[in-house]
XYZ file of C-alpha atoms in Angstrom:
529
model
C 103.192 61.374 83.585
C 101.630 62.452 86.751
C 103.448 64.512 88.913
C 103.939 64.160 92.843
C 103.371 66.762 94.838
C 105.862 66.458 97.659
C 109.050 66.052 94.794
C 107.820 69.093 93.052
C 108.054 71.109 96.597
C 111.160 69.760 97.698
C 112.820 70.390 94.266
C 111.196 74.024 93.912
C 112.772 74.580 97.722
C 116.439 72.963 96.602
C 116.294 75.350 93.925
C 114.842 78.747 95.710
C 117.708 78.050 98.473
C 120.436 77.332 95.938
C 119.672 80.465 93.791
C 118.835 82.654 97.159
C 122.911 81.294 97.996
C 124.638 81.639 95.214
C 123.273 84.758 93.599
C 125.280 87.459 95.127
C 128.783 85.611 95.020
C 128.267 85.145 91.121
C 126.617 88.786 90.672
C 123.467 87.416 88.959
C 119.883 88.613 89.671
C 117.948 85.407 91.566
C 115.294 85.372 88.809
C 117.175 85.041 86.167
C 119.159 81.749 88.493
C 115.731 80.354 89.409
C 114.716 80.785 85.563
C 117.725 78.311 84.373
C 117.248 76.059 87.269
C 113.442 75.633 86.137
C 115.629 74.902 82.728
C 117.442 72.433 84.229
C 114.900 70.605 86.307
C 112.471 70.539 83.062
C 115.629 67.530 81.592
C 114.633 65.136 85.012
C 112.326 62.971 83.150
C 109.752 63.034 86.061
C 109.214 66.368 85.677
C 109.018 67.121 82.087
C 105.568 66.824 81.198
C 104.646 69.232 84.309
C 101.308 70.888 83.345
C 100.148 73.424 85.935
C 96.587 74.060 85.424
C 95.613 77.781 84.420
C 93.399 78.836 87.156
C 95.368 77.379 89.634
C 98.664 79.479 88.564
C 96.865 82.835 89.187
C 94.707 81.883 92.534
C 98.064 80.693 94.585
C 100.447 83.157 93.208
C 98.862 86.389 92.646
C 97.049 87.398 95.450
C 99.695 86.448 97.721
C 102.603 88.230 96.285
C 100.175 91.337 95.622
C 98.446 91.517 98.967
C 102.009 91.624 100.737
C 102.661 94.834 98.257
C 99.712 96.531 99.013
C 100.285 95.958 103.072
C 103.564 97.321 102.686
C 103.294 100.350 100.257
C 103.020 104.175 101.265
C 99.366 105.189 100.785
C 100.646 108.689 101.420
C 102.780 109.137 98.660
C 100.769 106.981 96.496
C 98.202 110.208 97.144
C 101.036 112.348 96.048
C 102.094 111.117 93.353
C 98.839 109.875 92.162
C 98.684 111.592 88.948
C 101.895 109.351 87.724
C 100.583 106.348 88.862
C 97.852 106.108 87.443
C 99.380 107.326 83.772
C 101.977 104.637 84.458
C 99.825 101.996 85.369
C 96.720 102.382 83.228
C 97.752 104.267 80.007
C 101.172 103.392 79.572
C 100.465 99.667 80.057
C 97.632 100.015 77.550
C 99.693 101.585 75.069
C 102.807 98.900 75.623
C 100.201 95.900 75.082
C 98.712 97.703 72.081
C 101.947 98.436 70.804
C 103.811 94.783 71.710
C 100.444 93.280 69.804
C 100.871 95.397 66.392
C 104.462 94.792 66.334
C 103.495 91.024 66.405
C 100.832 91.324 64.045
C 102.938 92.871 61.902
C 105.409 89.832 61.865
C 102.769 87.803 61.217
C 101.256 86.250 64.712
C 97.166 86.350 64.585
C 95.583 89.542 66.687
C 94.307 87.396 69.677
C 97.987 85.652 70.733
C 99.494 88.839 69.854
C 97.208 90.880 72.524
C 97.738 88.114 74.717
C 101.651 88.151 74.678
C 101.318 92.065 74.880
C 99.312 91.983 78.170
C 101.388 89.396 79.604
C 104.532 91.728 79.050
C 103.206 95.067 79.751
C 102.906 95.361 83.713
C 106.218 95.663 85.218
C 107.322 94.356 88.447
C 109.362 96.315 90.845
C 109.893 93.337 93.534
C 112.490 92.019 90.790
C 114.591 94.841 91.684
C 113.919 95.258 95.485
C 117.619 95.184 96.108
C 118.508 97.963 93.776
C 115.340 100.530 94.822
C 116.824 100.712 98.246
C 118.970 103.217 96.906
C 116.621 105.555 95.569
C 114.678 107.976 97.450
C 110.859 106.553 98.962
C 109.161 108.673 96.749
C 110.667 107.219 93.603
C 110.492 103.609 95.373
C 107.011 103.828 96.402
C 106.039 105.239 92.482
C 107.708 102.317 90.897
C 105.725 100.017 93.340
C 102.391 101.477 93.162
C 102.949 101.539 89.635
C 103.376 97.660 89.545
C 100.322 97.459 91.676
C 97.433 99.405 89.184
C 99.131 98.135 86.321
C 98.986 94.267 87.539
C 95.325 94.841 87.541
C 95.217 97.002 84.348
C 97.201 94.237 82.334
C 95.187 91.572 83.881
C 92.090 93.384 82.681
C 93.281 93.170 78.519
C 94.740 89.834 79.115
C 91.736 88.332 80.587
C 89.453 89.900 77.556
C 92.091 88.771 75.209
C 92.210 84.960 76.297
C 87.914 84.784 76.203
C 88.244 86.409 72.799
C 90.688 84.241 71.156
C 89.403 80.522 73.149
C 85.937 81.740 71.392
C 84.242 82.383 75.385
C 83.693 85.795 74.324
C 82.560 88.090 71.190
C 85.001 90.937 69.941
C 82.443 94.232 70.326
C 82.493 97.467 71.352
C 79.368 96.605 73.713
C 80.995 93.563 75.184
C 84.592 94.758 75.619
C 83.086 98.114 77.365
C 81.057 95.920 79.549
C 83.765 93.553 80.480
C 86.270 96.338 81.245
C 83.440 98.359 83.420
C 82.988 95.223 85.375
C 86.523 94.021 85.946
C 87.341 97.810 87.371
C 84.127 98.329 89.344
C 83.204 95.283 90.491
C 87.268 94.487 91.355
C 86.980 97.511 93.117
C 83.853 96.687 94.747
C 84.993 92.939 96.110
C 88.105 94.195 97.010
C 85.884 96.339 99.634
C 83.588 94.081 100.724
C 86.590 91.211 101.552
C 88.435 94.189 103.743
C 85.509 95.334 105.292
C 83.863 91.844 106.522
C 87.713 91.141 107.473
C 88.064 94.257 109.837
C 84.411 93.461 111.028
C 85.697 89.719 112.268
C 89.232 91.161 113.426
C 87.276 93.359 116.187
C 85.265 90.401 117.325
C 88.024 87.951 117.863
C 90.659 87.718 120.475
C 93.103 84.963 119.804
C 96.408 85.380 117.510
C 96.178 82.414 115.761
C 92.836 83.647 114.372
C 93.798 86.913 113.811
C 96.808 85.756 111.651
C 94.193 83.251 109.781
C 92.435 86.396 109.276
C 94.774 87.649 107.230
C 95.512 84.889 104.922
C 91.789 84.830 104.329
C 91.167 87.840 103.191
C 92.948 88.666 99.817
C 92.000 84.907 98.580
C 88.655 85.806 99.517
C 88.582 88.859 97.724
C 90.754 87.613 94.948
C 87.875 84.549 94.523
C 84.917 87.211 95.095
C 85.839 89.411 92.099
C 86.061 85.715 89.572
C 83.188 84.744 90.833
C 81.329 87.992 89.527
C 83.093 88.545 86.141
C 85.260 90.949 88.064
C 89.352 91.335 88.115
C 90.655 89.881 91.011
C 93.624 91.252 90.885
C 92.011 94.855 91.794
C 90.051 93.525 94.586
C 93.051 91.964 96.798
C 94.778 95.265 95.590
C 92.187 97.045 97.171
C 91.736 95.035 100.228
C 95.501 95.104 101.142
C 95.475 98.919 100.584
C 92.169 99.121 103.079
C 93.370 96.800 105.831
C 97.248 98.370 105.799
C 95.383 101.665 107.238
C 92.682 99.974 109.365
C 94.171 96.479 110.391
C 97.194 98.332 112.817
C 94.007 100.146 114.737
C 92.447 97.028 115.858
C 95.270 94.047 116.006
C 98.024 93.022 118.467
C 101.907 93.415 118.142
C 102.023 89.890 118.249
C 100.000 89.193 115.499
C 101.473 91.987 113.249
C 104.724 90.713 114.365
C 103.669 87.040 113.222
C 101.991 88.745 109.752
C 104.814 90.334 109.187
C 107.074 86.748 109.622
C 104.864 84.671 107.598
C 103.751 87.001 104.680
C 107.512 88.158 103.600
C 108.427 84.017 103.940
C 105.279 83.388 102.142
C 105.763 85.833 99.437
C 109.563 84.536 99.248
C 108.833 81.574 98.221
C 105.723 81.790 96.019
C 107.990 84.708 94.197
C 110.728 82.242 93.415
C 108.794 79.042 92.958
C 106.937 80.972 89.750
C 110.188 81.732 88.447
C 111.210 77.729 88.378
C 108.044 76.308 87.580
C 107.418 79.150 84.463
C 111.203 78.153 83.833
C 110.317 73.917 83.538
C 107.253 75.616 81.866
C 109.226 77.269 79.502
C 111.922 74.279 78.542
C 108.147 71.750 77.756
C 106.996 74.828 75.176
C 110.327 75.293 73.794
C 110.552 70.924 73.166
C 107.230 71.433 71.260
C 108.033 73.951 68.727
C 109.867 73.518 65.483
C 113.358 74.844 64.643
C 111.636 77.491 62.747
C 109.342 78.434 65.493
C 112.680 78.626 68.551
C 114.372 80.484 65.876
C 110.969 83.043 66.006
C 110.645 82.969 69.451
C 114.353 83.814 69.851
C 113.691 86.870 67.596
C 110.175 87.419 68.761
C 111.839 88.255 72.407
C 114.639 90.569 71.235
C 111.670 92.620 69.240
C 109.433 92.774 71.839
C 112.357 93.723 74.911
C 113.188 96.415 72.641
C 109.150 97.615 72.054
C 108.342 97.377 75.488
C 111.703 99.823 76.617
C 111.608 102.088 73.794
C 107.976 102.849 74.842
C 108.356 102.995 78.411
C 111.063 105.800 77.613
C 108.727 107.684 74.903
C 105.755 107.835 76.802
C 107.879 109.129 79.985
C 109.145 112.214 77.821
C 105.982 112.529 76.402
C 104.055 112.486 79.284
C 106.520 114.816 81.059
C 106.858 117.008 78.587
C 102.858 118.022 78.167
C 102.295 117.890 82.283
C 105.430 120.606 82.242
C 102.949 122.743 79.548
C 100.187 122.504 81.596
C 101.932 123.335 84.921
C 104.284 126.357 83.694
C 100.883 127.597 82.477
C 99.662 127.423 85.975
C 101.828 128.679 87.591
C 103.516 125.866 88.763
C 106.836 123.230 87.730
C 106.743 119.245 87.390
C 108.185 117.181 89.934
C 109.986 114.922 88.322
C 113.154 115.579 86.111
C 115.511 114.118 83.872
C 117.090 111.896 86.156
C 113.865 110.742 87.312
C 112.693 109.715 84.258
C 116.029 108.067 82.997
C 115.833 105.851 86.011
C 111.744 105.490 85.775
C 112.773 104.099 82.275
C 115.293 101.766 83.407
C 113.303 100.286 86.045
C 110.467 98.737 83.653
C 111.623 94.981 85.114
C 109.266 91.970 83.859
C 108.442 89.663 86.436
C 106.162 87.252 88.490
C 102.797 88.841 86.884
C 104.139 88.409 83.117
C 104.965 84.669 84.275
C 102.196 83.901 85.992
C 99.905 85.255 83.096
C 101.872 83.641 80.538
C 101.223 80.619 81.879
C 98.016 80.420 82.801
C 96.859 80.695 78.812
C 94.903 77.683 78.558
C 96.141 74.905 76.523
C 92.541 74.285 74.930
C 89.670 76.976 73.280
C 86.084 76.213 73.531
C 86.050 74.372 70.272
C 88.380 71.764 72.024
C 91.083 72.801 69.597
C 94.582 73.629 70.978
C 95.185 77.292 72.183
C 97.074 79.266 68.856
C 100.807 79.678 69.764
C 100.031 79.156 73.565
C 103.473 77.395 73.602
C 105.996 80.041 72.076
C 103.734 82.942 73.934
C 105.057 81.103 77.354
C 108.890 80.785 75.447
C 108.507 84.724 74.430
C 107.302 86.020 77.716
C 110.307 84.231 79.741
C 112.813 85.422 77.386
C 111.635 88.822 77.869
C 111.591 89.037 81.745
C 115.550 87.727 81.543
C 116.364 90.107 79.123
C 114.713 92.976 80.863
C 116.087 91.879 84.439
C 119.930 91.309 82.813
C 120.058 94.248 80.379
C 118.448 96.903 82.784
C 120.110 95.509 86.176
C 122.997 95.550 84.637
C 122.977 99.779 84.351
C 120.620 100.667 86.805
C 122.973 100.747 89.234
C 125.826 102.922 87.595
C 122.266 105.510 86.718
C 121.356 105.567 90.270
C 124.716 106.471 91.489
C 125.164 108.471 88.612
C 121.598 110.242 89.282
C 122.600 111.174 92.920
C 118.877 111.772 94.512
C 118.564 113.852 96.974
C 116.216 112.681 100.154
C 117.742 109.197 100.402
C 117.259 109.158 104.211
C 113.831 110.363 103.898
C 112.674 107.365 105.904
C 115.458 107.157 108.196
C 114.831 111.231 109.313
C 111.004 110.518 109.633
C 111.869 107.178 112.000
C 113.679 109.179 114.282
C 111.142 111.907 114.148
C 108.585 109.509 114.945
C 110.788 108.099 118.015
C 111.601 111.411 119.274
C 107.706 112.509 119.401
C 106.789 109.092 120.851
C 109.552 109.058 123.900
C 108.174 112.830 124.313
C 104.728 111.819 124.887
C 105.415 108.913 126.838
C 107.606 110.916 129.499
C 105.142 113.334 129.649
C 102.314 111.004 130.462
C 104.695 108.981 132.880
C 103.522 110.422 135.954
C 99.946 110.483 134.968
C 100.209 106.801 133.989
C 102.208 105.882 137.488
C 99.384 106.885 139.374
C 97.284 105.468 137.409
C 98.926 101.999 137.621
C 100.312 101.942 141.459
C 104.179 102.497 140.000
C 106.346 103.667 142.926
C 108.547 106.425 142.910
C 111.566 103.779 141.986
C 109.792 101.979 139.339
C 108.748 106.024 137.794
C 112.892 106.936 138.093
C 114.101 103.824 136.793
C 111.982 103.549 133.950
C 112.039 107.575 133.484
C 116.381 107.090 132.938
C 115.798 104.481 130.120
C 113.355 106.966 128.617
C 116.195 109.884 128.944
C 118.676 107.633 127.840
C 116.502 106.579 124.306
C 115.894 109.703 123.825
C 119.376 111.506 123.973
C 120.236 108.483 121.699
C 117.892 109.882 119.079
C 119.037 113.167 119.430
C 122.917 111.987 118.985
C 121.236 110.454 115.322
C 119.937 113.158 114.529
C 123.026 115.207 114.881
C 125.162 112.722 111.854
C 128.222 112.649 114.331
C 129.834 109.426 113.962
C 131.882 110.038 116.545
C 129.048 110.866 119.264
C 130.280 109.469 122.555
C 126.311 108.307 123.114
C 126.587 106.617 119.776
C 130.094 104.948 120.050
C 128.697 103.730 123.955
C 125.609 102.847 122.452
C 127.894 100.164 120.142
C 129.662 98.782 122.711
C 126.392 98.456 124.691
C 124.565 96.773 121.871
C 127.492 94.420 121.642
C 127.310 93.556 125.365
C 123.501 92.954 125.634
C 124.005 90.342 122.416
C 126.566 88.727 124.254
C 124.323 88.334 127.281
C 121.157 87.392 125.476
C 123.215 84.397 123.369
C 124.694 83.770 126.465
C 121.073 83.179 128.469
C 119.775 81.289 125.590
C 122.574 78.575 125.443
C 121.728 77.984 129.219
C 118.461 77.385 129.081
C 119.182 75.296 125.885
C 121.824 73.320 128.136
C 119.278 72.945 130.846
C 116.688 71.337 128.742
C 119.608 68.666 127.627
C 120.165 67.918 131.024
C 116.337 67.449 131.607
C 116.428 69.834 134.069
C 113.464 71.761 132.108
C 110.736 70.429 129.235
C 110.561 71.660 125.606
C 107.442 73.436 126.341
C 109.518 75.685 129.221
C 112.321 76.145 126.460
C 110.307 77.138 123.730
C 108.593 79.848 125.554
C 111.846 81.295 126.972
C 113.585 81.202 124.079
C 110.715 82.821 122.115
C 111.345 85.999 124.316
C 115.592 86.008 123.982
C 115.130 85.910 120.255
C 112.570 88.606 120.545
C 115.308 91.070 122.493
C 118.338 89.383 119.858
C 116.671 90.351 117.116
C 115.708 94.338 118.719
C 119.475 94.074 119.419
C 120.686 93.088 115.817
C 118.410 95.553 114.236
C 120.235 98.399 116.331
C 123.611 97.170 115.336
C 122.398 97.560 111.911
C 121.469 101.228 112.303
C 125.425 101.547 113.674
């Protein structure tokens, strides 16, 4: 049965909303709600022969939801704490796919599906727990994250050999692999460039937001559809080109447009994130109506096996790892940065998510014989099982480990913020007179604006001192709480004047695009209260 488009998005929106809603009052991670809703949805007759084609599945989802990680992601401490990283997200996802695929050899599922279902599990995804990393220190955050990042295009890398292999595209030798794995790295690497640089190169020659914003959906599909094109992994390459354009892009854009980037892409990502969750969730329900008895009964053991596999050695090679980088740097002189509690919460952050789904499903239904795909369907039932048993079992302790773990540097970001403001405020006043002249400011304009200055920055300084109780601080409430007042208060009359036709929609739009502007500066201070 052929599916409509516009039901599909205004079911996969119902269901995103619903989920979003009722998540927190029933204390159950959104995946796992958007998951049984895709469950659901798969009994509505119309859509229960939904087939999303393969290519498709990875082109709209993943470079998306992995550009909007790279733009937002610490390159600094990605420097520091490169050495894990790159352990995490190369070796350790090597080993977990090697080790899921034995395990399922073992048990009796042929080496091709088995590497498949390995790759598909291995990379984890820290965006599943976004909530929950708030409470840990950046450094930890921005590990787990850049961790999800290399190993997204690590995993992709084995998967991607493992699906030509087993569909017959591809021959199983030491030559070919080699040359297939050197090309999906370095040529990733290589588009991933070339899409950031031409995108930088057009962002200096154009002037208007709308393009610039264009820009910027451009470029990680175009760097995403570079790499394919070539052999290459896409993955790396948008990787790569969010990582260049987060350092270069703020140099040569507006605050307009990054404010608009910043609107769309965390919508965007919103939505694409929990639309894969239903649709691999319908997905799921069509595999699970085409297997046997036998074969559920597999699956349902297959995904208790392989949950265990991929935690057991998340925690192993964590100790391991730790414990010959501790050799090598009390030999030097030196310690290791991370300790126990690190690595107990580093182990109970290996969350399965949009990647393993996306991957999962994309396994094409035929090989090049024509033939179907071997055990495409229960490799989709597996991987779902897994990524709700990772997010439910782990969620459910992280939290009690992180309090339990008490980090130290929790307001790491919070300190450098007002650091930041303090320097900038410093600057500014110093250059005020300088700048007055150079502008025609009179001496009022240069005292009134020179007071608001003063005022921010004795604010700062009250932050900086912890004090709850600082008068600034507790006037700075009230203050906050005034100016809201006044700005709701301006934008219900020009709202009333436009239903009186005393102005057009045009005038009201533009007017109230500035009041939401200063409401939403306002409700981010009352936050910081």
């Amino acid at each position: 049965m052929e599916l409509i488009a516009p039901e599909l998005v205004v079911v996969l929106v119902v269901a995103i909303a619903v989920a979003t809603a009722v998540s927190n009052r029933l204390r159950v991670a959104p995946p796992v709600l958007l998951l049984a809703f895709g469950v659901a949805i798969a009994f509505i007759p119309v859509f229960g022969r939904l087939e999303l084609p393969a290519d498709a599945v990875l082109l709209l989802f993943l470079p998306a939801l992995l550009y909007w990680e790279s733009l937002t992601i610490s390159l600094r401490e990605i420097r520091a704490n490169l050495r894990g990283i790159v352990l995490m997200g190369t070796l350790l996802v090597v080993i977990t796919a090697g080790g899921v695929a034995t395990v399922l050899h073992l048990l009796g599922m042929p080496w091709g599906p088995a590497w498949i279902l390995g790759a598909a599990v291995a990379p984890t995804d820290a965006t599943a727990v976004g909530a929950l990393t708030r409470s840990l220190p950046r450094r930890n955050t921005t590990v787990l994250r850049a961790e999800s990042l290399v190993n997204d295009g690590t995993t992709l890398v084995i998967y991607g050999i493992a699906v030509a292999v087993t569909a017959g595209e591809q021959e199983l030798t030491f030559g070919n692999v080699t040359g297939m794995l050197l090309l999906s790295y370095v040529g990733g690497i290589a588009a991933g460039l070339l899409a950031s640089w031409l995108g930088m190169l057009v962002l200096r020659r154009i002037d208007a937001v709308v393009l610039e914003n264009l820009l910027t959906l451009l470029v990680p599909f175009a760097a995403f559809l570079l790499a394919e094109a070539v052999g290459a992994s896409g993955v790396l390459a948008v990787v790569v080109a969010g990582l260049v354009v987060s350092q270069v892009a703020p140099k040569l854009d507006r605050a307009e447009t990054r404010q608009q980037v910043r609107s769309f892409w965390s919508f965007a990502t919103f939505l694409l994130n929990g639309a894969l969750f239903v649709l691999v969730g319908i997905e799921a329900t069509i595999a699970v109506q085409e297997l046997a008895g036998r074969e559920i009964a597999l699956g349902l053991g297959l995904i208790g096996v392989v949950s265990v596999v991929v935690v057991v050695l998340r925690f192993a090679f964590l100790n391991l790892t730790w414990g010959a980088v501790r050799l090598v740097t009390l030999r030097t002189g030196g310690s290791p940065r991370e300790g126990h509690r690190d690595r107990l919460v580093s182990g109970l952050t290996g969350f399965r998510g949009a990647v393993s789904l996306a991957a999962a499903v994309a396994v094409p239904r035929v090989v090049e014989s024509g033939g179907a795909f071997p055990d495409r369907d229960l490799i989709v039932f597996v991987t779902a099982g897994v990524v709700v048993v990772t997010i439910v079992a782990q969620s459910l302790v992280l939290p009690a480990v992180v309090r339990w773990a008490a980090f130290d540097g929790s307001n790491e970001v919070l300190e450098e913020r007002r650091s930041a403001e303090r320097a900038a405020i410093e600057e500014a006043l110093d250059a005020l007179p300088r700048l007055a002249r150079r502008t025609g400011a009179d001496r009022e304009v240069v005292d009134r604006i020179r007071q608001d200055y003063e005022g921010h920055l004795a604010l700062v300084e009250a932050e900086e001192s912890d004090d709850d109780d600082h008068p600034l601080l507790q006037q700075r409430g009230a203050a906050v709480e005034l100016e809201l007042a006044l700005v709701r208060l301006k934008a219900a009359t020009v709202l009333r004047l436009r239903d009186q036709g005393e102005i057009d929609d045009l005038v009201l739009r533009q007017v109230r695009a500035e009041y939401d502007a200063e409401e939403t500066r306002l409700l981010r201070l009352d936050q910081r209260e």
